[in-house]
CSV table of C-alpha atoms in Angstrom, one decimal:
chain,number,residue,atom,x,y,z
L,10,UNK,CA,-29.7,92.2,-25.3
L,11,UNK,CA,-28.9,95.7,-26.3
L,12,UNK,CA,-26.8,96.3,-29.6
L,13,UNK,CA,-23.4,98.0,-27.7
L,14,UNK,CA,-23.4,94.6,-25.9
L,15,UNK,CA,-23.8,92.3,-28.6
L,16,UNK,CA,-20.9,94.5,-30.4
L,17,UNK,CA,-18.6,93.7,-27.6
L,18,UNK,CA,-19.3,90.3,-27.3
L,19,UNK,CA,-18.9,90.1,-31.4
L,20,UNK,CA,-15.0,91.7,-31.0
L,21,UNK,CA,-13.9,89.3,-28.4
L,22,UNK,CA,-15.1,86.6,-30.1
L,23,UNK,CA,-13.3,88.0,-33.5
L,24,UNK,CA,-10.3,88.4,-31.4
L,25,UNK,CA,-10.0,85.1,-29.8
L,26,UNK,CA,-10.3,83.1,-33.5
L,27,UNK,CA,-7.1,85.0,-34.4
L,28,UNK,CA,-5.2,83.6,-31.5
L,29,UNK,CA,-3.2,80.6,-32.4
L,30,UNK,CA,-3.5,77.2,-30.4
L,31,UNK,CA,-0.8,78.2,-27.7
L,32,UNK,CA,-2.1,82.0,-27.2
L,33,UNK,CA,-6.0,79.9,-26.6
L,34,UNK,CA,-4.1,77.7,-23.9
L,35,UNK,CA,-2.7,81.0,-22.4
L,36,UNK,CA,-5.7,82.8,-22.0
L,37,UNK,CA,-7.6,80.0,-20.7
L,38,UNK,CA,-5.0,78.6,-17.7
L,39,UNK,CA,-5.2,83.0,-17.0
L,40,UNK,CA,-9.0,82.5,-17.0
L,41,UNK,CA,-8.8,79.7,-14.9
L,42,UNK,CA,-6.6,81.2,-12.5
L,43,UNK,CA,-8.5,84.6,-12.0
L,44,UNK,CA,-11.2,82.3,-11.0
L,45,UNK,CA,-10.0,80.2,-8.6
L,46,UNK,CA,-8.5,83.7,-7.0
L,47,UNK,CA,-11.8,85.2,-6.7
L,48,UNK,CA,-13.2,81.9,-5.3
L,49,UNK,CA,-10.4,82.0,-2.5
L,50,UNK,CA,-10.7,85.7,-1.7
L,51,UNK,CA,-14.4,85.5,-0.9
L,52,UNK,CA,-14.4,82.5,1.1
L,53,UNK,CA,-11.3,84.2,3.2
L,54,UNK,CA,-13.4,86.8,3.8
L,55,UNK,CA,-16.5,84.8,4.3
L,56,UNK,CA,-14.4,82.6,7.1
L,57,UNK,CA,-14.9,83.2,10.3
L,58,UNK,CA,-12.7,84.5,13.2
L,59,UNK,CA,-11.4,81.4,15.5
L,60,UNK,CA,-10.9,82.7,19.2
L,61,UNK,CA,-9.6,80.7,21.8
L,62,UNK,CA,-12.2,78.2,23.8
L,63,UNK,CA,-9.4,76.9,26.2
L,64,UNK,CA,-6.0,77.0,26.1
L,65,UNK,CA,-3.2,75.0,28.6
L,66,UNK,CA,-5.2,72.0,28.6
L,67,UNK,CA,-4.4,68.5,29.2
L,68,UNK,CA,-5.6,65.5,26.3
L,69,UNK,CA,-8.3,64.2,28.6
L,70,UNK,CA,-9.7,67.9,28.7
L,71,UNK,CA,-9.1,68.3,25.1
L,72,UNK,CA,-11.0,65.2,24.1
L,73,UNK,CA,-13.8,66.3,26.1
L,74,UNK,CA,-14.4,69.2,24.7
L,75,UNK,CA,-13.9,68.3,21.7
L,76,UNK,CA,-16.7,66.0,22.1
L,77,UNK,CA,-19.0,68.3,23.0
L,78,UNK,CA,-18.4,70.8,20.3
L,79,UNK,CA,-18.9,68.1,18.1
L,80,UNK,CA,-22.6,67.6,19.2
L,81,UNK,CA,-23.3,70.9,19.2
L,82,UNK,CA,-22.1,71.0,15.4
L,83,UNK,CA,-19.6,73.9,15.8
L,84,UNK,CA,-16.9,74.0,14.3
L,85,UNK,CA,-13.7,74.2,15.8
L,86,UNK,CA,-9.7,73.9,15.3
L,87,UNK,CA,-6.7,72.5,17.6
L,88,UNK,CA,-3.7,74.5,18.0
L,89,UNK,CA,-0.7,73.8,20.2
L,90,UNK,CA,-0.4,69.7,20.2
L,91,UNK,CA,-4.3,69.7,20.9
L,92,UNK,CA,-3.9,71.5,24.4
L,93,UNK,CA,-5.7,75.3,22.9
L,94,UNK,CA,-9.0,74.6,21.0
L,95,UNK,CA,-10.3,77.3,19.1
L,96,UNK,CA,-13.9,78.4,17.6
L,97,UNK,CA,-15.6,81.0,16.1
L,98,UNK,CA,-16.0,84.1,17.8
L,99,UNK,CA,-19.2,84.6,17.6
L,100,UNK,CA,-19.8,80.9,19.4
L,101,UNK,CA,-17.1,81.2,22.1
L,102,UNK,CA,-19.0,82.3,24.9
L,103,UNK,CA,-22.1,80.2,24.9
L,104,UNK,CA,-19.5,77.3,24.4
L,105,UNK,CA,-17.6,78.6,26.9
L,106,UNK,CA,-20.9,78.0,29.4
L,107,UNK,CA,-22.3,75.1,27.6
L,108,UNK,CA,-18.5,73.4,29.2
L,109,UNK,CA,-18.9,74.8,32.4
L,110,UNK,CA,-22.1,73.7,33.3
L,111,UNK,CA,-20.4,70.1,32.0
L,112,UNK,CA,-17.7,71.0,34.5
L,113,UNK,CA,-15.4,71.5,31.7
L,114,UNK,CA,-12.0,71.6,32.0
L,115,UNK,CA,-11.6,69.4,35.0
L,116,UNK,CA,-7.8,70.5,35.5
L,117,UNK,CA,-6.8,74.4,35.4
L,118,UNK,CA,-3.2,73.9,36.4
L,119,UNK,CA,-0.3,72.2,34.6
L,120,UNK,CA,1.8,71.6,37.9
L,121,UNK,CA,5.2,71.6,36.8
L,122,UNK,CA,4.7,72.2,33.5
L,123,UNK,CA,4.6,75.6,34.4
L,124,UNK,CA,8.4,75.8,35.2
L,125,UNK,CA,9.4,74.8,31.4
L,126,UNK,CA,8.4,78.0,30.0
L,127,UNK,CA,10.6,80.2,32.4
L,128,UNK,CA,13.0,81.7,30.6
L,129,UNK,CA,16.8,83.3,31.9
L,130,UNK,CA,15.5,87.1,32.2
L,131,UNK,CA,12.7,85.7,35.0
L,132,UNK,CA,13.0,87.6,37.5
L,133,UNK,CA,13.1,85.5,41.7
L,134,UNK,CA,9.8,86.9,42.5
L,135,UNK,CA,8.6,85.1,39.3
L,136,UNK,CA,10.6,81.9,40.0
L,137,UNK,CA,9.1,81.5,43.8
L,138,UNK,CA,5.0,82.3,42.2
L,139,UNK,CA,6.0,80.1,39.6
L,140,UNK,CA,7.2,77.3,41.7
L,141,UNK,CA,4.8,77.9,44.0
L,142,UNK,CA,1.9,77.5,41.7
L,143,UNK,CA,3.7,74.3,40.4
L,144,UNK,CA,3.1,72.7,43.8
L,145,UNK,CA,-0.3,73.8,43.8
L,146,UNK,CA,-1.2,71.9,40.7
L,147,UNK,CA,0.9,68.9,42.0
L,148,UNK,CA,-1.3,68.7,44.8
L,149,UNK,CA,-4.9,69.5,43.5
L,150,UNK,CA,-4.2,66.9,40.6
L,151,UNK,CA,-3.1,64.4,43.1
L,152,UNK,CA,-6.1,64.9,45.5
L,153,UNK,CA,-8.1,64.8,42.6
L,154,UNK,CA,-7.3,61.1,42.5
L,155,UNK,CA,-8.5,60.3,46.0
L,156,UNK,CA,-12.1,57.8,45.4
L,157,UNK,CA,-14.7,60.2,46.1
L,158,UNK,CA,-13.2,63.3,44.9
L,159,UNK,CA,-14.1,64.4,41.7
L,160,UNK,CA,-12.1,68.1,41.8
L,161,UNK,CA,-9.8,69.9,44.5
L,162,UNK,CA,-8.2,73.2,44.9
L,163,UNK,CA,-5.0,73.8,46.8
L,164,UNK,CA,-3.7,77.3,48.1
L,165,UNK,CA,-0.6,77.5,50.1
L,166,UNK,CA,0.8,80.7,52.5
L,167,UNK,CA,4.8,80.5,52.1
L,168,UNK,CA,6.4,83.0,54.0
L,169,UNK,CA,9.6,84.4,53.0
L,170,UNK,CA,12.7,82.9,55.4
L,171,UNK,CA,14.0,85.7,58.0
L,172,UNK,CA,17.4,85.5,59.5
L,173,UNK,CA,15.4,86.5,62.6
L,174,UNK,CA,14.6,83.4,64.7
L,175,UNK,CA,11.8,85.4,66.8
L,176,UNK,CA,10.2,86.6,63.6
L,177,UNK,CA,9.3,83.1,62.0
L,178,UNK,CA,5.8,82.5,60.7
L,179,UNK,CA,4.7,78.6,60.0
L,180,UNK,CA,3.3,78.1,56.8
L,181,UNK,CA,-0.4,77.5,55.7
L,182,UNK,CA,-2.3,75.6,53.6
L,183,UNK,CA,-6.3,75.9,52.4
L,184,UNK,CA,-8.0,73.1,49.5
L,185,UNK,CA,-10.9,72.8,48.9
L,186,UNK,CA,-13.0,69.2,47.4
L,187,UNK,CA,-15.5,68.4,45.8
L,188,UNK,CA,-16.9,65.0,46.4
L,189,UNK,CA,-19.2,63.0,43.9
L,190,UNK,CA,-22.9,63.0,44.3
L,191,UNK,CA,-22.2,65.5,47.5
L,192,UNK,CA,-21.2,62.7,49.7
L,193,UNK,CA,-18.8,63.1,52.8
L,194,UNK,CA,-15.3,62.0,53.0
L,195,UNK,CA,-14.3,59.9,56.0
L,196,UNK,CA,-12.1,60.7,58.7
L,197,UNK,CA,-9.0,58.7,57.3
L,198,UNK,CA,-9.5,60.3,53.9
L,199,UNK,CA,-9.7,63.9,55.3
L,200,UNK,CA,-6.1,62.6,57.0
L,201,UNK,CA,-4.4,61.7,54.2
L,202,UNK,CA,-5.1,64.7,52.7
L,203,UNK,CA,-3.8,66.9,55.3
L,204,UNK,CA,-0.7,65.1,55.4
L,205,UNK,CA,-0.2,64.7,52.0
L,206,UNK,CA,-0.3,68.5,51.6
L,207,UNK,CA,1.8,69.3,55.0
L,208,UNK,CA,4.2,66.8,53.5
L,209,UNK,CA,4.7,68.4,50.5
L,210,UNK,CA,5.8,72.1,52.2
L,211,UNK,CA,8.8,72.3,54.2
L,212,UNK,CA,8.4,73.1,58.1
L,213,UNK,CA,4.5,72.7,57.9
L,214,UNK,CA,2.5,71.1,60.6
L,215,UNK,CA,-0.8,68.9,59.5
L,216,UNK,CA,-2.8,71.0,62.3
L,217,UNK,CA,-1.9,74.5,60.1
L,218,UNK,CA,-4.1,72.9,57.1
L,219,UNK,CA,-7.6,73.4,56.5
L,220,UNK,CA,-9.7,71.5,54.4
L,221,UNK,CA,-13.5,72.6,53.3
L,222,UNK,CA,-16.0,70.4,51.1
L,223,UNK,CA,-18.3,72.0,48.6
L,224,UNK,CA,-21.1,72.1,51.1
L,225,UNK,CA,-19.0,75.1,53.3
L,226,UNK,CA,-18.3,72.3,56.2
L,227,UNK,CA,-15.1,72.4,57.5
L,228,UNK,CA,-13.6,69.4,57.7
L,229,UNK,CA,-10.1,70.3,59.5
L,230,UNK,CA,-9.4,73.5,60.6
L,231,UNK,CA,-5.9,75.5,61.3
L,232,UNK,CA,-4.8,75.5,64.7
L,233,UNK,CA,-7.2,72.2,65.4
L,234,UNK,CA,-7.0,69.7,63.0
L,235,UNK,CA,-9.2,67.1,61.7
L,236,UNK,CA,-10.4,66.2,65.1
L,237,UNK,CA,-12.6,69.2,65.5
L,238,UNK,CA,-13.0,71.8,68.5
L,239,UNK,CA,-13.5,71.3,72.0
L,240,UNK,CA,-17.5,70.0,71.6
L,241,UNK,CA,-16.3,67.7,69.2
L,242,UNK,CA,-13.4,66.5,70.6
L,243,UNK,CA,-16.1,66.1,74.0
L,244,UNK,CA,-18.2,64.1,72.2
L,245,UNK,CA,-16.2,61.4,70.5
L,246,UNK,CA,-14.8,61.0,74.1
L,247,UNK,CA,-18.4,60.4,75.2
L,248,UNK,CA,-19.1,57.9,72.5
L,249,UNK,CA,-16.2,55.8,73.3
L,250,UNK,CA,-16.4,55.7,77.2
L,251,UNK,CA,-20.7,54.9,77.1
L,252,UNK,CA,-20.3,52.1,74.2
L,253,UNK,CA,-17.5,50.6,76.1
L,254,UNK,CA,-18.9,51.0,79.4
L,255,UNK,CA,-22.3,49.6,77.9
L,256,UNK,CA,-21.0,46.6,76.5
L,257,UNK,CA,-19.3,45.7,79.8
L,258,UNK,CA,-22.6,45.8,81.5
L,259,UNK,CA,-24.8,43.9,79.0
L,260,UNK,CA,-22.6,41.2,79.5
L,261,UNK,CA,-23.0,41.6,83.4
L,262,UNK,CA,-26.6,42.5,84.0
L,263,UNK,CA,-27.9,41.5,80.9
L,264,UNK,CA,-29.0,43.6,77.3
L,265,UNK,CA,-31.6,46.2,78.0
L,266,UNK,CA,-31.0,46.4,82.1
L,267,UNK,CA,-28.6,49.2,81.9
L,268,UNK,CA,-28.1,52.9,80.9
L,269,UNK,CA,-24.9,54.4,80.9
L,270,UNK,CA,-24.3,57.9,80.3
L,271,UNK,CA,-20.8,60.3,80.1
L,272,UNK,CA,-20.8,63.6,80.3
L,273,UNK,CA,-16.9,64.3,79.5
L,274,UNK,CA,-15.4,67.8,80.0
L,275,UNK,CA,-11.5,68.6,78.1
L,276,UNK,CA,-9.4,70.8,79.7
L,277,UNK,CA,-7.0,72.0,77.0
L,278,UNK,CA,-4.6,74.3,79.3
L,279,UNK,CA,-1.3,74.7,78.5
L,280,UNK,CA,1.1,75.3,80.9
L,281,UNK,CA,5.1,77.0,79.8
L,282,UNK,CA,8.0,76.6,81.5
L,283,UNK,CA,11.0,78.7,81.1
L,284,UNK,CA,14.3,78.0,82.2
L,285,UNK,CA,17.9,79.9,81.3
L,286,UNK,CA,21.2,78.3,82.6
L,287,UNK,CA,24.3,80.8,82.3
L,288,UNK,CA,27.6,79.2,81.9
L,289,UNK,CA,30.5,81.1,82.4
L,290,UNK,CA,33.2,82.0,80.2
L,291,UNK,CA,36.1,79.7,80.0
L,292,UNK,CA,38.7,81.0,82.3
L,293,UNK,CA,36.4,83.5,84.1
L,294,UNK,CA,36.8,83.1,87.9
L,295,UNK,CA,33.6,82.5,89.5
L,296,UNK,CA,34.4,85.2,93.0
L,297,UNK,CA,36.6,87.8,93.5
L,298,UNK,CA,38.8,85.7,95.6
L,299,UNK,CA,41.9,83.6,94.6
L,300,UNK,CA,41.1,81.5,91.7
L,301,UNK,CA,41.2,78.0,92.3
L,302,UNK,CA,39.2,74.4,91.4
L,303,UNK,CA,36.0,75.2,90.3
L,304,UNK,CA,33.5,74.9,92.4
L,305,UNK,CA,35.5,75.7,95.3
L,306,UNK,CA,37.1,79.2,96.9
L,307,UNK,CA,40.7,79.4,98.1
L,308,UNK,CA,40.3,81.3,101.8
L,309,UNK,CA,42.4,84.4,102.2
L,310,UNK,CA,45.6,84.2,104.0
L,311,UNK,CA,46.8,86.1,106.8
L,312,UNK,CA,50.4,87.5,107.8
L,313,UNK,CA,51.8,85.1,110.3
L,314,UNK,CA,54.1,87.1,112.8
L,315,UNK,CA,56.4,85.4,115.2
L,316,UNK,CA,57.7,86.7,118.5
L,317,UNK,CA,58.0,89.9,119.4
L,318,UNK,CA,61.5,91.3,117.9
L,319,UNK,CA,62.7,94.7,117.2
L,320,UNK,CA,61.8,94.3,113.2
L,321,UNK,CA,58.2,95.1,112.4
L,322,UNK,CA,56.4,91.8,111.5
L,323,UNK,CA,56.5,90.9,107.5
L,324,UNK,CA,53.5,91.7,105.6
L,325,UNK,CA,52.5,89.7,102.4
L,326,UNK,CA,54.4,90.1,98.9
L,327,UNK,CA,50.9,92.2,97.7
L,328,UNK,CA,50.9,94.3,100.7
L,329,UNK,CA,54.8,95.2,101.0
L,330,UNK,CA,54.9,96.5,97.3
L,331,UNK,CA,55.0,100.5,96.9
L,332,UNK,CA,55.8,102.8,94.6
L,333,UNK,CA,59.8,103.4,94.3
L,334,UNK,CA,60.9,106.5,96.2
L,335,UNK,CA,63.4,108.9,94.5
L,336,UNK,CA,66.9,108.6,96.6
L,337,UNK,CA,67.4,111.7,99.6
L,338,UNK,CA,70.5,113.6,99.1
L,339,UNK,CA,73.3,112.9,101.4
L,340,UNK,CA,74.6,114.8,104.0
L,341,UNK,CA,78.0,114.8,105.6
L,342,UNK,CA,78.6,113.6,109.4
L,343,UNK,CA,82.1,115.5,109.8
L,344,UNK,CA,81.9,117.4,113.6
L,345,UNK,CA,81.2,120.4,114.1
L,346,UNK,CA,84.2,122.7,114.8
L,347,UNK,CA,84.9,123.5,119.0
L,348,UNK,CA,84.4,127.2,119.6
L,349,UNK,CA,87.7,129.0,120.0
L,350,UNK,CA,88.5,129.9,123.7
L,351,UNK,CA,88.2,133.4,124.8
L,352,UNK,CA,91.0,135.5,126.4
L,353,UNK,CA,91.6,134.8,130.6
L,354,UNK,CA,89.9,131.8,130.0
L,355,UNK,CA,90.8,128.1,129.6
L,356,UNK,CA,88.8,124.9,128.9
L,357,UNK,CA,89.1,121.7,130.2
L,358,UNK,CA,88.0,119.7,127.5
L,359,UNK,CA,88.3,121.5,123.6
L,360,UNK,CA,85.8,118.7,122.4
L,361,UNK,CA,81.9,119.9,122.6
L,362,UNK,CA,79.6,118.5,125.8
L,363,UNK,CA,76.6,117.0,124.9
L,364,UNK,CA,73.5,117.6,127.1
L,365,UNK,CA,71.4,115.0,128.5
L,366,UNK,CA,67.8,115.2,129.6
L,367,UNK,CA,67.8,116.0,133.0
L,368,UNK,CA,72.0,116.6,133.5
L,369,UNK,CA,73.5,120.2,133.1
L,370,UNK,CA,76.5,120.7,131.5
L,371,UNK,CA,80.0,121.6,133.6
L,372,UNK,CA,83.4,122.3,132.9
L,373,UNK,CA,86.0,122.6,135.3
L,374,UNK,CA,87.2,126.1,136.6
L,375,UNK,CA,90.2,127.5,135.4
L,376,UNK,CA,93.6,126.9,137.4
């Protein structure tokens, strides 16, 4: 050890035997607790970064991946109640495929959960995704359930409500399954879930649902329903009519002496009939003529004129009415004034002849 070293070492050492017992128990708790400081700053920074694996997940998820962290020997921490695990960053994706391939998490929605975490600024548009996502959950967790189902996905088509009656669009529904081992779900089972999600959606119809199976088959379509197209539809027709009509001949002629064979054809044509009744107005006459009873037209009326008379015959109340006419000025019916006689001559009668048709007027000759 070099000499400047052991110098040092010598001072300290010089330094410390001069301390009295309670400056000793000083420096050593300070020695202690530098120590322990440095021991907790490098494993902070020797600690790894957690990230979020899955988050929103329900206890059954959770335990499962859990589970399968633990057998892969990562390490991990729970956050949230348990529903967000966490582990390192530099593991999260390959965990995050290592749990898919395990068809981890089985449920990705929390139904009505969701609507707990709304708050009073959410805006409607918000509110109806929100609640519409809710039922979505509702749904594919509760088809889940169905025996043979292992996972389901539901996606509904609300439209938004019009005051416009000719303008309404039905709503639609799409889920998808996934069955177990890739078997088939029967025909009741396909039923009960396309009425459990038309029940669920106000105003929709169980033919405006369509349900699909992982293998792409269709196994009700919109507009049709569960019991297939027109070929489909044919054939189960078929299938009922020969295994009826077959087993009503074996018992006749005997097992094996008869073939019977139905070749069905469906007409689907739908024919509309329109028809508008008008009701009139309360009060409304139904002709121009007279009201009366309805149903029934009051005949005109004509003037009845008696015998001939020297008075023009009397017209009805409608047709005498006219217009009043201003009064005529008066005129006087005093006589008119005799001419004054001339000279050497002499009237017989002062007052004024009147002439007749077809009589000339005399007077008598002067005496």
């Amino acid at each position: 050890m070099p000499q400047a070293v052991t110098n040092v070492f010598q001072r300290i050492g010089r330094v410390i035997a001069g301390f009295s017992l309670a400056q000793r128990t000083i420096a050593i708790i300070g020695v202690a607790v530098l120590a322990l400081g440095i021991v907790a700053l490098s494993s902070w920074l020797t600690r790894p970064t957690y990230t979020p694996l899955f988050s929103g997940m329900s206890a059954s998820d959770a335990n499962a991946v859990v589970e399968q962290l633990r057998s892969s020997s990562v390490p991990y921490e729970l956050a949230d109640g348990g529903a967000t695990v966490l582990v390192p960053e530099k593991d999260v994706y390959d965990q995050r495929l290592a749990a898919a391939s395990a068809g981890l998490p089985g449920a990705g929605s929390g139904g009505y959960s969701l609507l707990d975490d709304m708050g009073v600024t959410t805006s409607e548009f918000q509110q109806s995704v929100t609640y519409k996502r809710a039922i979505e959950g509702e749904l594919a967790a509760t088809i889940s359930s169905i025996e043979g189902v292992t996972a389901a996905s539901v996606q509904l088509a609300i439209p938004e409500e019009s005051v416009f009656v000719s303008e309404t669009v039905d709503a639609t529904a799409s889920v998808f399954v996934e069955t177990s081992g890739n078997a088939t779900l029967t025909q009741k089972q396909v039923e009960a879930i396309v009425h459990l999600t038309s029940a669920a959606v106000s105003g929709m119809k169980p033919e405006n649902v369509a349900v699909v199976d992982q293998s792409g088959q269709t196994l009700s379509a919109v507009g049709i329903g569960s019991t297939g197209g027109l070929d489909q539809q044919a054939g189960d027709y078929e299938a009922r009519v020969t295994a009826s009509v077959q087993q009503m001949l074996d018992k006749v002629v005997g097992p094996g002496n008869a073939t019977v064979t139905v070749v069905a054809e469906v007409d689907r044509s739908v024919n509309e009939r329109v028809d508008e009744t008008y009701t009139p107005a309360e009060g409304a006459p139904l002709s121009p003529s007279r009201p009366g009873p309805i149903g029934r037209t009051a005949p005109a009326r004509t003037p009845a004129c008696s015998v001939p008379t020297t008075s023009p015959c009397r017209r009805p109340m409608a047709a005498r009415r006219s217009p009043p006419r201003s009064p005529r000025p008066t005129r006087s019916t005093r006589a008119p004034r005799a001419p004054r006689p001339r000279r050497g001559a002499s009237c017989a009668s002062r007052s004024p002849s009147r002439s007749t048709p077809g009589r000339a007027a005399t007077s008598a000759p002067p005496s």
